[in-house]
mmCIF file of C-alpha atoms in Angstrom:
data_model
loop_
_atom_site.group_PDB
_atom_site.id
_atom_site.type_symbol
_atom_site.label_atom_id
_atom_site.label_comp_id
_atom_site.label_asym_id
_atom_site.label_seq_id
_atom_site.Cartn_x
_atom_site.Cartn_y
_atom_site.Cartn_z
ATOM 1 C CA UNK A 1300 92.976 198.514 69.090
ATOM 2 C CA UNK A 1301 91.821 194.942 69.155
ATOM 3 C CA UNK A 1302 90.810 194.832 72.394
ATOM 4 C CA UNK A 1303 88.516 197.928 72.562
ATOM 5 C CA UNK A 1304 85.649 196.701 70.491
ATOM 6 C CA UNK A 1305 82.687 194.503 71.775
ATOM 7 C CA UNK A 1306 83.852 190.867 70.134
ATOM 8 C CA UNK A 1307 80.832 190.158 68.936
ATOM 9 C CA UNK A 1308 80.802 187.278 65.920
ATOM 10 C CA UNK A 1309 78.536 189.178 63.806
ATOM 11 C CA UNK A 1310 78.248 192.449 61.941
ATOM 12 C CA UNK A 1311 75.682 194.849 63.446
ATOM 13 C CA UNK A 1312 72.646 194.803 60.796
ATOM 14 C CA UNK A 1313 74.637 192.045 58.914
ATOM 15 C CA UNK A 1314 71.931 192.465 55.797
ATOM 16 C CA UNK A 1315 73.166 196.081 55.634
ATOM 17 C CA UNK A 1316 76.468 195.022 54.456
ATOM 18 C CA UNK A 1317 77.571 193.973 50.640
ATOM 19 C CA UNK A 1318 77.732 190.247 49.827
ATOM 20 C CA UNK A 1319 82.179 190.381 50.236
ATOM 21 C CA UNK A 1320 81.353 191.163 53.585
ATOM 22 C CA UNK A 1321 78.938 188.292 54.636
ATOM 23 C CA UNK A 1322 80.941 185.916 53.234
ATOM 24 C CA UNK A 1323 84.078 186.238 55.239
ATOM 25 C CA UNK A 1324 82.142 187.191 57.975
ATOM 26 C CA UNK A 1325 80.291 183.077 57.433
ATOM 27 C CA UNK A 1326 84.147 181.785 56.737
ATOM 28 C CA UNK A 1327 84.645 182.914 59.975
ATOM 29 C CA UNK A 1328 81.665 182.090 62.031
ATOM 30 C CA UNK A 1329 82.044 178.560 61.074
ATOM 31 C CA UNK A 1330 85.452 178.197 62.938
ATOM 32 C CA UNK A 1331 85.597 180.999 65.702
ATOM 33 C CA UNK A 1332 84.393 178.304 68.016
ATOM 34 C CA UNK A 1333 87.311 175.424 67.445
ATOM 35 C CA UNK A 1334 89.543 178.451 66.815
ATOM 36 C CA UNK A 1335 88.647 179.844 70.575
ATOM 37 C CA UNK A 1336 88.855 176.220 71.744
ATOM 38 C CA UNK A 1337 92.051 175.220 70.490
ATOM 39 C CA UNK A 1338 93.601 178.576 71.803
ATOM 40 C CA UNK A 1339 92.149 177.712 75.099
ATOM 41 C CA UNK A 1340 94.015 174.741 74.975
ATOM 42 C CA UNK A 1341 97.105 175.510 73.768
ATOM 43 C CA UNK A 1342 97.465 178.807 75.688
ATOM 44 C CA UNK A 1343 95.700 178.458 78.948
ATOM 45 C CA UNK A 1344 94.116 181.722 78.053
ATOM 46 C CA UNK A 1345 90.186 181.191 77.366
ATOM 47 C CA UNK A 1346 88.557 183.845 74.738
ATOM 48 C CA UNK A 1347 85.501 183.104 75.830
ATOM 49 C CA UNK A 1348 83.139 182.248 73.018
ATOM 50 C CA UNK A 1349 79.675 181.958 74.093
ATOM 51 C CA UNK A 1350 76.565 181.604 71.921
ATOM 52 C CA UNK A 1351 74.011 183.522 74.104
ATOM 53 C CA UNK A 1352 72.301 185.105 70.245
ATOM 54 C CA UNK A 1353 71.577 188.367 69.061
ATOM 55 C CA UNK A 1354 68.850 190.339 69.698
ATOM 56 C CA UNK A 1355 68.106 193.501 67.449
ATOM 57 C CA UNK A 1356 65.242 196.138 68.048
ATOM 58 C CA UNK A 1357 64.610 197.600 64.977
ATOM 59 C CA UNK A 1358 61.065 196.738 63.287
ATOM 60 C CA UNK A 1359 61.953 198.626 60.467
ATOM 61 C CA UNK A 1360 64.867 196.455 59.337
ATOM 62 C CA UNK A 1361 62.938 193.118 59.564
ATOM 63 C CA UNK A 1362 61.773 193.301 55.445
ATOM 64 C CA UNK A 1363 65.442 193.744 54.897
ATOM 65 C CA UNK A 1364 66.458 190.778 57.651
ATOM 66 C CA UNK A 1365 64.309 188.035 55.796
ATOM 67 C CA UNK A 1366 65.466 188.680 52.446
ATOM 68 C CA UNK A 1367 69.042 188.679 53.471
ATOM 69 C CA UNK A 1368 68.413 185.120 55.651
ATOM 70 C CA UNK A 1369 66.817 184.096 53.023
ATOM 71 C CA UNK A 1370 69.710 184.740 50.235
ATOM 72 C CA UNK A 1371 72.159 183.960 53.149
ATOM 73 C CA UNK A 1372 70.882 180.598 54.277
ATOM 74 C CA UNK A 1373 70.921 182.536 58.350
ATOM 75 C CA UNK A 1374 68.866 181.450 60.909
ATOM 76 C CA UNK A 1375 66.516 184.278 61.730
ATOM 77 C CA UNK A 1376 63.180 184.420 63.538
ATOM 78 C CA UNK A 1377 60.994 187.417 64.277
ATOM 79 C CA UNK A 1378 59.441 187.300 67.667
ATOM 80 C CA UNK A 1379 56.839 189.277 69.583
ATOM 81 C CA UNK A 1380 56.879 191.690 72.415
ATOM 82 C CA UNK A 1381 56.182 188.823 74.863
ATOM 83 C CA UNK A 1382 58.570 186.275 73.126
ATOM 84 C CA UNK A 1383 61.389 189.219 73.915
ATOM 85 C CA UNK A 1384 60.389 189.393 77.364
ATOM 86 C CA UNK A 1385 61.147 185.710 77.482
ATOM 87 C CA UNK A 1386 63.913 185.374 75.925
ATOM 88 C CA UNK A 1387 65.793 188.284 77.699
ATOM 89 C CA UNK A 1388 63.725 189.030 81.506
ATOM 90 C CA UNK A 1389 65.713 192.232 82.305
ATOM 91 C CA UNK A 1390 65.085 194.544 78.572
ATOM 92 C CA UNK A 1391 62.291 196.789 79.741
ATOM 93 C CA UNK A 1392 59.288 195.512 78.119
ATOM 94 C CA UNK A 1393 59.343 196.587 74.321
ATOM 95 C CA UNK A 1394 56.371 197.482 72.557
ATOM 96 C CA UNK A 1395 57.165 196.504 69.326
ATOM 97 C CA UNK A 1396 58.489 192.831 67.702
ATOM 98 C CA UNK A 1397 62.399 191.884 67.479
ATOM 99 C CA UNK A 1398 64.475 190.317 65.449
ATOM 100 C CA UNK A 1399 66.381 186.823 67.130
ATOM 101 C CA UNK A 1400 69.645 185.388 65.930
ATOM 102 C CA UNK A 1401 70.136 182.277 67.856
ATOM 103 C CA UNK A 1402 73.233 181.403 66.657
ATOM 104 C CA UNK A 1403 75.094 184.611 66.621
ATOM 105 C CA UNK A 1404 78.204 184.097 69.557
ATOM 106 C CA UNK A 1405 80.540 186.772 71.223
ATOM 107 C CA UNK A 1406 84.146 186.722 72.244
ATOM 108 C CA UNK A 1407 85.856 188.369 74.896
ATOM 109 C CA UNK A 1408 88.483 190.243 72.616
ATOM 110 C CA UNK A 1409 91.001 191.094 75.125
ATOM 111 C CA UNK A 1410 91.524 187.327 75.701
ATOM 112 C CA UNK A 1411 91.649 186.473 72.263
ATOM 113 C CA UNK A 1412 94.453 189.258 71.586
ATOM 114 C CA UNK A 1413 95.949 187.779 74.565
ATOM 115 C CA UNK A 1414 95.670 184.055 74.010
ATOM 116 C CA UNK A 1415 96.945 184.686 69.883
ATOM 117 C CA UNK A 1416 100.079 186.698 71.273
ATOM 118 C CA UNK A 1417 100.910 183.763 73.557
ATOM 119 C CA UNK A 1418 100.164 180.748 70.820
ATOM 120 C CA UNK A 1419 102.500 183.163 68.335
ATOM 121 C CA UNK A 1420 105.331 182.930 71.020
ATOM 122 C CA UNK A 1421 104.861 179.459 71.701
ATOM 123 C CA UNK A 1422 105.473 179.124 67.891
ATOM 124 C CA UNK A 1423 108.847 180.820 67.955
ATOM 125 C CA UNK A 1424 107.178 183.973 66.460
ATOM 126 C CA UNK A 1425 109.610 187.221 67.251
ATOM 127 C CA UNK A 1426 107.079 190.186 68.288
ATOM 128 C CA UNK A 1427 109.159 193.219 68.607
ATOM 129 C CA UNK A 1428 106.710 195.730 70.522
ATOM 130 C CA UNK A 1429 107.016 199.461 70.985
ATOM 131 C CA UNK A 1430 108.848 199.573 67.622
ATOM 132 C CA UNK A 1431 107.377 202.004 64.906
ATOM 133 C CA UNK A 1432 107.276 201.519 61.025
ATOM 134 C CA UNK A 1433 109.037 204.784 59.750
ATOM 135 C CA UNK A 1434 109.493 204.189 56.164
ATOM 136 C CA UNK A 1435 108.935 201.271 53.856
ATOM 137 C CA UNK A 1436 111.628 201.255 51.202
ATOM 138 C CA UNK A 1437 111.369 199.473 47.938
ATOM 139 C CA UNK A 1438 113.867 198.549 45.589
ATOM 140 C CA UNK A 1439 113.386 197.619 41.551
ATOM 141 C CA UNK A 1440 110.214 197.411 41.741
ATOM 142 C CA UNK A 1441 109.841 195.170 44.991
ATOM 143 C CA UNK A 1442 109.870 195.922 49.155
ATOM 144 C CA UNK A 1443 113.156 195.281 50.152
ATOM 145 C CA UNK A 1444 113.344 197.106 53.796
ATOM 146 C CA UNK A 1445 111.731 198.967 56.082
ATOM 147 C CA UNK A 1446 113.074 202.296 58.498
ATOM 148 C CA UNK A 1447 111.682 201.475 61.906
ATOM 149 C CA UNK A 1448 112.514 203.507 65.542
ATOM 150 C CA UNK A 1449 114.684 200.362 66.224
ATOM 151 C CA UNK A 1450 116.241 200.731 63.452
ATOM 152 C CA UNK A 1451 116.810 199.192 59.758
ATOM 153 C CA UNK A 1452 115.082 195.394 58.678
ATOM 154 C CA UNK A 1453 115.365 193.704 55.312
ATOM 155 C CA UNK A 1454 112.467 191.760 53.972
ATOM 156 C CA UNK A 1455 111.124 190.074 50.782
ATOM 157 C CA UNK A 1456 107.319 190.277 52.538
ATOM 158 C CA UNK A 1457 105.665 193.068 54.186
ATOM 159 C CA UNK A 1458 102.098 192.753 55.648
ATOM 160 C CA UNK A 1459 100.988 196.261 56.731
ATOM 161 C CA UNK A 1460 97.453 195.901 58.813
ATOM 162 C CA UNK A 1461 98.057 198.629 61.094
ATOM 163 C CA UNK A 1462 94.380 199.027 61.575
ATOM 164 C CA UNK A 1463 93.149 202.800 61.463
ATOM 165 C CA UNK A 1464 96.810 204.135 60.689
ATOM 166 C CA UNK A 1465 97.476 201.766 57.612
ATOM 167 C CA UNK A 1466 96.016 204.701 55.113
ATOM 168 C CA UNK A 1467 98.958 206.934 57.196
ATOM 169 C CA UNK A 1468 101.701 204.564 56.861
ATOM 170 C CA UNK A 1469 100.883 204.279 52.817
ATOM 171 C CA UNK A 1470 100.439 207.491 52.374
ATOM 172 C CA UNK A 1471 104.168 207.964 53.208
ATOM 173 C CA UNK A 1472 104.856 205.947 49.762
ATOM 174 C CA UNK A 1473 102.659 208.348 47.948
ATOM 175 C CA UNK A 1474 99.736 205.180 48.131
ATOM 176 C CA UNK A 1475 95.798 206.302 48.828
ATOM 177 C CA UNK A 1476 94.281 203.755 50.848
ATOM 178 C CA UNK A 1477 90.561 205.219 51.872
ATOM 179 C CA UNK A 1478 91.271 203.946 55.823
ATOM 180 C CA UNK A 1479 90.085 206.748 58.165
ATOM 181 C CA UNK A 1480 89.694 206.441 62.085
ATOM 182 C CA UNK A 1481 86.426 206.444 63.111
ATOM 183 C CA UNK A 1482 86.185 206.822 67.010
ATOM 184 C CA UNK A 1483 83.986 204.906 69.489
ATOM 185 C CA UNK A 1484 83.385 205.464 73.095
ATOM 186 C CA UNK A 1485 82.105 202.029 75.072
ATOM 187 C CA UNK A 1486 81.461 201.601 78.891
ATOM 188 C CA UNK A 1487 81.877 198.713 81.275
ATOM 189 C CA UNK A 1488 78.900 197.899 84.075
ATOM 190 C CA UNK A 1489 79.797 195.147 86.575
ATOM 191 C CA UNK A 1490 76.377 193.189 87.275
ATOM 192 C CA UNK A 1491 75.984 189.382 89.279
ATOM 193 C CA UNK A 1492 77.013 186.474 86.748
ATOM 194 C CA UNK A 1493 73.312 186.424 84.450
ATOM 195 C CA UNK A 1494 71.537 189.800 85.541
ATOM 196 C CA UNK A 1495 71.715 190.351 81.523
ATOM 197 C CA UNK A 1496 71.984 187.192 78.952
ATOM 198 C CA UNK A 1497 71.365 188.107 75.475
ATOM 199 C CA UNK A 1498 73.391 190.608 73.327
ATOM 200 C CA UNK A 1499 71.259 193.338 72.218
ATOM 201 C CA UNK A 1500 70.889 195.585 69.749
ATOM 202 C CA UNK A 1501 69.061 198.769 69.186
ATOM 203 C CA UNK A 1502 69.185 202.037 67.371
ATOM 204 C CA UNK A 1503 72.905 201.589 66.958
ATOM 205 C CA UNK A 1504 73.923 200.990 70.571
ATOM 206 C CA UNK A 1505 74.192 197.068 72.136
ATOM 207 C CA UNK A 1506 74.589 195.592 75.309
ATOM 208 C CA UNK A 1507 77.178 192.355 75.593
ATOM 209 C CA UNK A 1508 76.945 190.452 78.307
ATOM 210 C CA UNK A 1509 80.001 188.901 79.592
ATOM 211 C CA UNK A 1510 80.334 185.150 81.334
ATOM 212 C CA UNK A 1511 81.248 186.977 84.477
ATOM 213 C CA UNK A 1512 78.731 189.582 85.126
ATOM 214 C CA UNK A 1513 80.639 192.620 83.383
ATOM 215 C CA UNK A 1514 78.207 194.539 80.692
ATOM 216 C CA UNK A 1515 79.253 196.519 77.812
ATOM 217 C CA UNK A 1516 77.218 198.919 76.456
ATOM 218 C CA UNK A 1517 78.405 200.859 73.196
ATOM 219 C CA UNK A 1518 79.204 202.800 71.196
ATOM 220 C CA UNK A 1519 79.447 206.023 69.411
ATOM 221 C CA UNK A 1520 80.536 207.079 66.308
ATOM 222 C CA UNK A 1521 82.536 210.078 66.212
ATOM 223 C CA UNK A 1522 85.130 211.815 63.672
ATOM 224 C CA UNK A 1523 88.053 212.561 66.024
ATOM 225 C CA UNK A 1524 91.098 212.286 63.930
ATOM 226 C CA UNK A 1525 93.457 209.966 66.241
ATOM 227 C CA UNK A 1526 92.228 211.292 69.030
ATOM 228 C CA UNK A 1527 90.990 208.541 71.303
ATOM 229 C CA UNK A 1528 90.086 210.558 74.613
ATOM 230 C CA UNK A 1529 86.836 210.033 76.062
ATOM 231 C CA UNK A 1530 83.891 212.829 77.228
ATOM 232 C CA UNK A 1531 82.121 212.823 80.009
ATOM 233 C CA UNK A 1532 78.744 213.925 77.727
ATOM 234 C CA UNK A 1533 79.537 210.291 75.868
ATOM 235 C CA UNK A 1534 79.881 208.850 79.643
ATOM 236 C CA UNK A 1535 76.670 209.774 80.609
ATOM 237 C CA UNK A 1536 74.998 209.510 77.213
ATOM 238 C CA UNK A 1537 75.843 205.594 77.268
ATOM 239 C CA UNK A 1538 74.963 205.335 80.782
ATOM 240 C CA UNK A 1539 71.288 206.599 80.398
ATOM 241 C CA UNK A 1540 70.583 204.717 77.347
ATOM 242 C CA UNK A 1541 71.823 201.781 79.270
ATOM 243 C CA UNK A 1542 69.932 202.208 82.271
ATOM 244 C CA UNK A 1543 66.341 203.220 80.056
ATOM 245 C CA UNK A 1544 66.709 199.560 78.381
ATOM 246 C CA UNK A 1545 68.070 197.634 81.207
ATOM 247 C CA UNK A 1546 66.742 198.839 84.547
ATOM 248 C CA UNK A 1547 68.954 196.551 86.600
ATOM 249 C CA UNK A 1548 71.893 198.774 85.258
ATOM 250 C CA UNK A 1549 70.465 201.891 87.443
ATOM 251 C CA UNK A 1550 72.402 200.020 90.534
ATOM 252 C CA UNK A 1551 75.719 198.664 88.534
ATOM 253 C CA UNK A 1552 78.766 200.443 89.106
ATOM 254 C CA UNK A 1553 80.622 201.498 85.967
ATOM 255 C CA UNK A 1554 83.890 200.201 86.161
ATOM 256 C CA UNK A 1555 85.677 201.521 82.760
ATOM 257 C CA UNK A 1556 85.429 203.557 80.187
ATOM 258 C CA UNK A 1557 87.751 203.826 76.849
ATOM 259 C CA UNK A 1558 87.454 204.626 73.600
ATOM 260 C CA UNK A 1559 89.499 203.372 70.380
ATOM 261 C CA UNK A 1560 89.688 203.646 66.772
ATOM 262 C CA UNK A 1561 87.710 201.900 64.344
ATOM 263 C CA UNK A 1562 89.621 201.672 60.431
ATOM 264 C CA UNK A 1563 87.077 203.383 58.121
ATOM 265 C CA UNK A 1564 86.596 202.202 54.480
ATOM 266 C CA UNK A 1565 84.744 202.625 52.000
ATOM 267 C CA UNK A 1566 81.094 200.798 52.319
ATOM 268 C CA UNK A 1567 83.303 199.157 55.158
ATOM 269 C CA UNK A 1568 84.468 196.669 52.891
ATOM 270 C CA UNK A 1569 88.143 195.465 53.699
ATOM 271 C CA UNK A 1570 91.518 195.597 51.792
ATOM 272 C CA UNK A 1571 93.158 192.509 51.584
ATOM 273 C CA UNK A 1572 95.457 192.307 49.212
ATOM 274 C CA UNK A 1573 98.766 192.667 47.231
ATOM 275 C CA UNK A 1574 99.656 196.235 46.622
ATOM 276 C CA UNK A 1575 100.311 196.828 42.993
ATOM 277 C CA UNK A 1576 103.843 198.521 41.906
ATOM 278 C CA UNK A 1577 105.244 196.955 45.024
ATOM 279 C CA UNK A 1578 106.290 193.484 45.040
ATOM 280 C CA UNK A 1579 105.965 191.521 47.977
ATOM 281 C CA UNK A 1580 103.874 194.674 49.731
ATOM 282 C CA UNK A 1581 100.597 193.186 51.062
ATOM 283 C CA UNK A 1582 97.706 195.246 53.120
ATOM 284 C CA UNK A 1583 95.339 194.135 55.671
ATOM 285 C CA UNK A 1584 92.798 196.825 56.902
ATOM 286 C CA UNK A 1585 89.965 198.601 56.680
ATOM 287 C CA UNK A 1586 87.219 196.164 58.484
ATOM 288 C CA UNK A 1587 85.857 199.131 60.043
ATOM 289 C CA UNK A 1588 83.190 197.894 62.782
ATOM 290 C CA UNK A 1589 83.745 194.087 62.012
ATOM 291 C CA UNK A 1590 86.896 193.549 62.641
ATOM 292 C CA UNK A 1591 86.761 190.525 65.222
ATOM 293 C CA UNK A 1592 84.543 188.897 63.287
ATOM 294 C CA UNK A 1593 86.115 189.111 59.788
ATOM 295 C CA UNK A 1594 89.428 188.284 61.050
ATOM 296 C CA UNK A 1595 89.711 184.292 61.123
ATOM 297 C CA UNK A 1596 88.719 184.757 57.636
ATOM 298 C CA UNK A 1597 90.647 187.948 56.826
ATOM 299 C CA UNK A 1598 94.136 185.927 57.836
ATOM 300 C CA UNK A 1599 93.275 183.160 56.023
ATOM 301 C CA UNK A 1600 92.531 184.806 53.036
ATOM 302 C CA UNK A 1601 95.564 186.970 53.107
ATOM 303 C CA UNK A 1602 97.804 183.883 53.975
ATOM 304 C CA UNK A 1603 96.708 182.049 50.406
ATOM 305 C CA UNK A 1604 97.416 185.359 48.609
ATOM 306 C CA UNK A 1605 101.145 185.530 50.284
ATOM 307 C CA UNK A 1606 101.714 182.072 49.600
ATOM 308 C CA UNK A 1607 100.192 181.353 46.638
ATOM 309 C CA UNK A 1608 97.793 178.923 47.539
ATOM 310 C CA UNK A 1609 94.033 178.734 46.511
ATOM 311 C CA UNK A 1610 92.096 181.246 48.102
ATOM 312 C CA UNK A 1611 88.857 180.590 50.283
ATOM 313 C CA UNK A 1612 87.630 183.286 48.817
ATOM 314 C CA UNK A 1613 87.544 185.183 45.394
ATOM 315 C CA UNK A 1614 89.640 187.927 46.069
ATOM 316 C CA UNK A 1615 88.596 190.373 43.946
ATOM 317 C CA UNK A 1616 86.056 192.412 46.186
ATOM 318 C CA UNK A 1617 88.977 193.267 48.496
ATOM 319 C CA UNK A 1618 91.702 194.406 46.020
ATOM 320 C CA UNK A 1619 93.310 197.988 46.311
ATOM 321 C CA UNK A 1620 91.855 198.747 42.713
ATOM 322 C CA UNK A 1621 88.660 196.996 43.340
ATOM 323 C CA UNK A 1622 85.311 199.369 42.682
ATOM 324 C CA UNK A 1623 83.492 200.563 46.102
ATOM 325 C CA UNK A 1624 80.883 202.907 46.678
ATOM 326 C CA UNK A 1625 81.499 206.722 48.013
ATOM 327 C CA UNK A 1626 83.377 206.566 51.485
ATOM 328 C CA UNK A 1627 81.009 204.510 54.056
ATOM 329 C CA UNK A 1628 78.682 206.807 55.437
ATOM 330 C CA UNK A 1629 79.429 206.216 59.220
ATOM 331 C CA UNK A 1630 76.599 208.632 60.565
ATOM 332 C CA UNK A 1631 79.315 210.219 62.643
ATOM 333 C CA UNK A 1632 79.374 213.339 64.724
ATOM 334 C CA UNK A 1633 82.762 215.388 65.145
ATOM 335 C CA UNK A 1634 83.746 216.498 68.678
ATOM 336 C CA UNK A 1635 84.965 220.489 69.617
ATOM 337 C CA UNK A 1636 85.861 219.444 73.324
ATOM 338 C CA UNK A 1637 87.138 216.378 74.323
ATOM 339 C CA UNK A 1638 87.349 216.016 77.975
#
């Protein structure tokens, strides 16, 4: 599912989230750049990171923006209406003041999915694809293989981030994790290189401007189970929103539309972590809409644990036991009639 999300290096109303998420989601920010450099590099494969900013239209939130920047140590600035105009020419004129994140960057995900894949192989890393985990079977206390569709594998370690199907997979070992899909529908516009510049961001939908003239515009939130077709109502929904921020959209031919499955959790705070009663059982999921940007940090942190090394990061928040709020409230809407 990596590649069907927007790659944006920031969480979406980042001083909505709890203080576990903006600090792996800062681990991260200060290394995406190198990290998408070196790949580059090493790969031939570019992600694309590009520092173009954020800009969110939401008056209501700014109280709640300073305090955070201000707790945070995040560059924030609140503009006017004619500061917006300058800073991104093609938004329709807004009537109201903004809030400007200069610093905030993008990547194009599908790249960086691409470019890891290829650095893991040049590594002598063995990806086996098309294989699925069947059952995970433990032994005294400790993993010691798994059931796949290819067949049995012995292992001391077993990292299960299998994104929106990890709470699935567990389940099978009589384990609750509180990982639910959560679907989202995005389109693709293809504009000239520059027609849009800034990312944007606006009663939950953004536009993300790519290097080459594509434009994404997403998403929704919808409770579909693991069903990840698309409607033709979300289509058009996305489309007119689109076109009633961004005029020069009326023109641009949509060239694809998808949808894929964000992993739910509760306050959409991740599990990282060992998973007790299992030795040598570790989970990775649940980063819900921030998963490209949590996951230099997510790795890394999940790396020490396995190895036994100091952690960047006090691991408690992200523990399998660890206190969260009621399940995140995702302001979803189920579908009858997928089309």
């Amino acid at each position: 599912s990596s590649w069907a999300g927007g790659g944006i290096v920031s969480p979406l109303y980042p001083w909505r989230y709890a203080d576990s998420i903006t600090a792996l989601a800062r681990w991260s920010q200060a290394r995406y750049q190198a990290l998408s450099e070196t790949l580059a590099a090493d790969t031939g494969i570019d992600p694309e990171w590009t520092r173009n900013g954020l800009l969110t239209l939401a008056p209501a939130e700014e109280p709640a923006a300073v305090a955070w920047a201000g707790d945070s140590g995040t560059r924030l600035q609140l503009v006017s209406p004619e500061e917006i105009a300058r800073l991104e020419p093609a938004l329709r004129s807004p009537s109201a003041p903004g809030i400007w994140m200069p610093r905030i960057a993008q990547v194009r995900n599908p790249r960086l999915v691409k470019a890891l894949r290829q650095d893991l192989l040049q590594r002598g890393v063995e990806i086996r694809e098309g294989v699925e985990l069947l059952e995970i079977i433990p032994r005294n206390g400790r993993i010691d293989r798994v059931v796949t569709s290819a067949g049995e594998m012995t292992t001391g370690c077993l990292l299960l981030c299998a994104g929106a199907w990890s709470g699935r997979l567990l389940a099978r070992q009589g384990i609750g994790l509180a990982v639910t899909p959560v679907q989202g529908q995005m389109i693709l516009f293809r504009t000239p290189p520059g027609a849009i510049t800034r990312i944007t961001l606006g009663q939950d939908r953004y536009v993300i401007p790519r290097r080459d003239g594509r434009v994404l515009f997403g998403s929704t939130l919808e409770q579909t189970g693991f069903d990840k077709r698309t409607t033709a109502q979300a289509r058009e929904e996305l489309r007119q929103i689109a076109v009633s921020r961004f005029p020069v959209l009326e023109t641009a031919p949509i060239e694809h539309h998808w949808a894929g499955l964000r992993p739910g959790s509760p306050n959409g705070i991740p599990f990282i972590t060992p998973v007790p009663g299992i030795e040598g059982l570790y989970i990775n999921a649940g980063h819900y809409r921030n998963g490209v940007v949590l996951a230099p940090a997510s790795a890394r942190l999940m790396a020490d644990l396995i190895l036994g090394r100091e952690p960047i990061l006090p691991p408690a928040p992200y523990r399998l036991e660890a206190e969260r709020d009621q399940l995140f409230s995702v302001g979803t809407k189920k579908r009858a009639h997928p089309t």
